[in-house]
């Protein structure tokens, strides 16, 4: 089974609708992230959470909100979807590192969201 | 200006070619230099990383860091069609552990 799962994998919605994307992980990591990926713009961080009580805005948080329901679950909401939120969304996790190991991010399979 | 700039590509090479993928960065505090590989319709996965300057080899892949020039490269030897993917460089943020800065990615196609 995948360590980081995302639901749904694909979603088409209309402008103004509320959308929730869900992420679950079995890696036991404290840190979780939401990114969006657009052609030519790479991965951009939306929100991140270092534990259940810690939520931080990333570089493009406007129009998004998140909820960290448990260590293993991190949801991203679009309160009122707009067409320029059409993108590929990734959830990622990372854990504490030891010694000379860098922080490695483990990504889910992505959610392809289309807002019409 | 972005902290991490990656050669945009796309790159298309014949099977067996040597491939060079490159990034530059501006933050001299970066200590780890990572390469992620992303296959179509998948999330990125860590391919390899280096610490500080120098080379690191892993099979057909070699990661190279030149901190004096703030330039990193990933070389793929004897490229295979299975290497066709998007490659992203990434650098963890030392002052905010857990955050990484990613390049925009270079899409590579290796033709049989």
CSV table of C-alpha atoms in Angstrom, one decimal:
chain,number,residue,atom,x,y,z
A,1,UNK,CA,0.0,0.0,0.0
A,2,UNK,CA,1.1,3.6,-0.7
A,3,UNK,CA,2.6,5.5,2.2
A,4,UNK,CA,1.0,8.8,1.1
A,5,UNK,CA,-2.5,8.6,-0.4
A,6,UNK,CA,-4.6,11.4,-1.8
A,7,UNK,CA,-8.3,11.5,-2.6
A,8,UNK,CA,-9.8,12.2,-5.0
A,9,UNK,CA,-7.3,11.5,-7.8
A,10,UNK,CA,-9.2,13.6,-10.3
A,11,UNK,CA,-11.9,16.2,-9.8
A,12,UNK,CA,-13.8,18.5,-12.1
A,13,UNK,CA,-15.8,21.2,-10.5
A,14,UNK,CA,-17.4,24.5,-11.3
A,15,UNK,CA,-16.5,28.1,-10.3
A,16,UNK,CA,-17.7,28.9,-6.8
A,17,UNK,CA,-17.9,25.4,-5.5
A,18,UNK,CA,-16.2,24.3,-2.3
A,19,UNK,CA,-13.7,21.5,-2.7
A,20,UNK,CA,-11.8,19.4,-0.2
A,21,UNK,CA,-8.7,17.4,-1.1
A,22,UNK,CA,-7.7,14.8,1.4
A,23,UNK,CA,-4.3,13.4,2.3
A,24,UNK,CA,-3.4,10.4,4.6
A,25,UNK,CA,0.0,9.0,5.4
A,26,UNK,CA,1.2,5.9,7.1
A,27,UNK,CA,4.9,7.0,7.4
A,28,UNK,CA,4.5,8.3,10.9
A,29,UNK,CA,5.8,11.7,9.9
A,30,UNK,CA,4.9,14.8,11.8
A,31,UNK,CA,5.4,17.2,8.9
A,32,UNK,CA,2.9,17.5,6.1
A,33,UNK,CA,2.7,19.8,3.1
A,34,UNK,CA,0.4,20.8,0.3
A,35,UNK,CA,1.8,21.9,-3.1
A,36,UNK,CA,0.4,22.8,-6.4
A,37,UNK,CA,2.2,22.1,-9.6
A,38,UNK,CA,1.6,24.1,-12.8
A,39,UNK,CA,3.5,23.8,-16.1
A,40,UNK,CA,6.4,26.2,-16.1
A,41,UNK,CA,5.9,27.2,-12.5
A,42,UNK,CA,7.1,24.1,-10.7
A,43,UNK,CA,6.0,23.1,-7.2
A,44,UNK,CA,4.7,25.9,-5.1
A,45,UNK,CA,4.0,25.5,-1.4
A,46,UNK,CA,0.4,26.3,-0.3
A,47,UNK,CA,0.4,25.3,3.4
A,48,UNK,CA,2.5,23.2,5.7
A,49,UNK,CA,2.1,21.7,9.2
A,50,UNK,CA,4.9,20.5,11.5
A,51,UNK,CA,2.5,18.9,13.9
A,52,UNK,CA,-1.3,18.8,14.6
A,53,UNK,CA,-1.3,22.2,16.4
A,54,UNK,CA,1.0,23.9,13.9
A,55,UNK,CA,-0.3,25.3,10.6
A,56,UNK,CA,1.7,27.7,8.4
A,57,UNK,CA,1.1,29.5,5.2
A,58,UNK,CA,3.3,28.8,2.2
A,59,UNK,CA,4.0,31.1,-0.7
A,60,UNK,CA,0.5,30.9,-2.3
A,61,UNK,CA,-2.1,30.4,0.5
A,62,UNK,CA,-4.7,32.9,-0.7
A,63,UNK,CA,-7.9,31.1,-1.6
A,64,UNK,CA,-7.0,28.0,0.3
A,65,UNK,CA,-7.4,26.7,3.8
A,66,UNK,CA,-6.2,23.5,5.5
A,67,UNK,CA,-7.1,21.3,8.4
A,68,UNK,CA,-4.8,18.9,10.3
A,69,UNK,CA,-7.3,16.4,11.7
A,70,UNK,CA,-4.6,14.0,13.1
A,71,UNK,CA,-0.9,13.3,12.7
A,72,UNK,CA,-1.7,11.2,9.6
A,73,UNK,CA,-4.3,13.4,8.0
A,74,UNK,CA,-4.0,16.8,6.3
A,75,UNK,CA,-6.8,18.3,4.2
A,76,UNK,CA,-6.8,21.2,1.7
A,77,UNK,CA,-9.9,23.2,1.0
A,78,UNK,CA,-10.8,25.6,-1.8
A,79,UNK,CA,-13.6,27.6,-0.3
A,80,UNK,CA,-14.8,29.0,-3.6
A,81,UNK,CA,-13.0,27.5,-6.5
A,82,UNK,CA,-11.9,29.6,-9.4
A,83,UNK,CA,-10.5,28.6,-12.8
A,84,UNK,CA,-6.9,29.7,-12.1
A,85,UNK,CA,-6.9,27.1,-9.3
A,86,UNK,CA,-6.9,24.4,-12.0
A,87,UNK,CA,-3.6,22.5,-11.3
A,88,UNK,CA,-2.1,19.3,-10.0
A,89,UNK,CA,-2.1,19.2,-6.2
A,90,UNK,CA,0.4,17.2,-4.2
A,91,UNK,CA,0.5,16.3,-0.6
A,92,UNK,CA,3.9,15.4,0.9
A,93,UNK,CA,5.3,14.4,4.2
A,94,UNK,CA,8.7,14.5,5.8
A,95,UNK,CA,10.1,13.2,9.1
A,96,UNK,CA,12.9,14.0,11.5
A,97,UNK,CA,16.4,13.5,10.2
A,98,UNK,CA,19.4,12.2,11.9
A,99,UNK,CA,23.1,12.7,11.3
A,100,UNK,CA,23.9,14.1,7.8
A,101,UNK,CA,20.7,13.2,6.1
A,102,UNK,CA,18.6,15.9,4.5
A,103,UNK,CA,14.9,16.5,5.0
A,104,UNK,CA,13.4,14.2,2.3
A,105,UNK,CA,9.9,14.8,1.1
A,106,UNK,CA,7.6,11.9,0.3
A,107,UNK,CA,4.9,12.8,-2.2
A,108,UNK,CA,1.4,11.4,-2.8
A,109,UNK,CA,0.2,10.5,-6.3
A,110,UNK,CA,-1.4,13.9,-6.8
A,111,UNK,CA,-4.9,15.2,-7.4
A,112,UNK,CA,-5.7,16.7,-10.8
A,113,UNK,CA,-8.2,19.5,-10.2
A,114,UNK,CA,-10.1,21.2,-13.0
A,115,UNK,CA,-12.2,24.3,-12.2
A,116,UNK,CA,-14.6,25.2,-15.1
B,1,UNK,CA,14.6,36.3,-8.9
B,2,UNK,CA,14.0,32.7,-7.7
B,3,UNK,CA,16.3,31.2,-5.2
B,4,UNK,CA,16.6,28.1,-7.4
B,5,UNK,CA,16.6,28.3,-11.2
B,6,UNK,CA,16.5,25.1,-13.3
B,7,UNK,CA,17.3,24.8,-17.0
B,8,UNK,CA,13.8,24.5,-18.4
B,9,UNK,CA,14.1,22.0,-21.2
B,10,UNK,CA,12.4,19.9,-22.4
B,11,UNK,CA,15.2,17.6,-23.5
B,12,UNK,CA,14.9,14.9,-26.0
B,13,UNK,CA,17.9,12.5,-26.5
B,14,UNK,CA,18.5,9.1,-28.1
B,15,UNK,CA,19.0,6.1,-26.0
B,16,UNK,CA,22.5,5.7,-24.8
B,17,UNK,CA,23.2,9.5,-24.7
B,18,UNK,CA,24.8,11.3,-21.8
B,19,UNK,CA,22.3,13.8,-20.2
B,20,UNK,CA,23.2,16.8,-18.2
B,21,UNK,CA,20.5,18.5,-16.1
B,22,UNK,CA,21.4,21.8,-14.3
B,23,UNK,CA,20.3,24.2,-11.6
B,24,UNK,CA,21.7,27.4,-10.2
B,25,UNK,CA,20.9,28.8,-6.7
B,26,UNK,CA,21.4,32.0,-4.9
B,27,UNK,CA,21.3,31.1,-1.2
B,28,UNK,CA,24.8,30.3,-0.1
B,29,UNK,CA,23.5,28.7,3.1
B,30,UNK,CA,22.1,25.7,1.2
B,31,UNK,CA,24.1,22.6,2.3
B,32,UNK,CA,22.1,19.7,0.8
B,33,UNK,CA,21.4,19.4,-2.9
B,34,UNK,CA,18.8,17.0,-3.9
B,35,UNK,CA,17.3,15.6,-7.2
B,36,UNK,CA,13.8,14.3,-7.4
B,37,UNK,CA,12.4,12.3,-10.3
B,38,UNK,CA,8.8,12.5,-11.3
B,39,UNK,CA,7.2,10.1,-13.8
B,40,UNK,CA,4.1,11.1,-15.6
B,41,UNK,CA,1.0,11.1,-13.4
B,42,UNK,CA,3.1,10.4,-10.3
B,43,UNK,CA,4.5,12.4,-7.4
B,44,UNK,CA,8.2,13.3,-7.3
B,45,UNK,CA,10.5,10.8,-5.6
B,46,UNK,CA,14.0,11.4,-4.2
B,47,UNK,CA,16.6,10.1,-6.7
B,48,UNK,CA,19.8,11.2,-4.9
B,49,UNK,CA,21.4,13.9,-2.9
B,50,UNK,CA,24.8,15.4,-2.1
B,51,UNK,CA,26.1,17.2,0.9
B,52,UNK,CA,28.3,20.3,0.2
B,53,UNK,CA,30.6,20.2,-2.8
B,54,UNK,CA,31.8,17.4,-4.9
B,55,UNK,CA,30.5,14.5,-6.8
B,56,UNK,CA,28.3,11.6,-5.8
B,57,UNK,CA,27.8,8.6,-8.1
B,58,UNK,CA,24.9,6.1,-8.0
B,59,UNK,CA,24.9,3.7,-10.8
B,60,UNK,CA,24.4,5.6,-14.1
B,61,UNK,CA,23.6,8.8,-12.2
B,62,UNK,CA,26.2,11.3,-10.9
B,63,UNK,CA,25.3,14.4,-8.9
B,64,UNK,CA,27.8,17.3,-9.0
B,65,UNK,CA,27.9,20.4,-6.8
B,66,UNK,CA,30.0,23.5,-7.3
B,67,UNK,CA,29.3,25.7,-4.4
B,68,UNK,CA,31.8,28.4,-5.6
B,69,UNK,CA,29.6,28.9,-8.7
B,70,UNK,CA,26.3,27.9,-6.9
B,71,UNK,CA,25.7,25.4,-9.7
B,72,UNK,CA,24.6,21.8,-9.5
B,73,UNK,CA,24.2,19.2,-12.1
B,74,UNK,CA,22.8,15.7,-12.6
B,75,UNK,CA,24.5,13.5,-15.2
B,76,UNK,CA,22.8,10.4,-16.6
B,77,UNK,CA,25.1,8.0,-18.4
B,78,UNK,CA,23.9,5.5,-21.0
B,79,UNK,CA,20.4,7.0,-20.8
B,80,UNK,CA,17.4,4.6,-21.1
B,81,UNK,CA,13.8,5.1,-22.2
B,82,UNK,CA,12.9,4.4,-18.5
B,83,UNK,CA,14.8,7.5,-17.5
B,84,UNK,CA,12.1,9.6,-19.3
B,85,UNK,CA,10.6,11.8,-16.6
B,86,UNK,CA,10.7,15.3,-15.1
B,87,UNK,CA,13.7,15.9,-12.9
B,88,UNK,CA,13.5,18.5,-10.1
B,89,UNK,CA,16.4,19.9,-8.1
B,90,UNK,CA,15.6,20.8,-4.5
B,91,UNK,CA,17.4,22.4,-1.6
B,92,UNK,CA,16.2,22.0,2.0
B,93,UNK,CA,16.0,25.3,4.0
B,94,UNK,CA,18.5,25.1,6.8
B,95,UNK,CA,16.8,27.8,8.9
B,96,UNK,CA,13.3,26.3,8.6
B,97,UNK,CA,13.9,22.6,8.8
B,98,UNK,CA,11.3,20.8,6.8
B,99,UNK,CA,10.9,23.3,4.0
B,100,UNK,CA,12.6,22.8,0.6
B,101,UNK,CA,13.0,25.0,-2.4
B,102,UNK,CA,12.3,23.2,-5.7
B,103,UNK,CA,13.4,24.0,-9.2
B,104,UNK,CA,10.7,24.1,-11.8
B,105,UNK,CA,11.8,20.8,-13.3
B,106,UNK,CA,13.3,19.6,-16.6
B,107,UNK,CA,11.4,17.1,-18.7
B,108,UNK,CA,13.6,14.5,-20.3
B,109,UNK,CA,12.5,12.1,-23.0
B,110,UNK,CA,14.9,9.3,-24.0
B,111,UNK,CA,14.0,7.9,-27.4
B,112,UNK,CA,14.7,4.2,-28.2
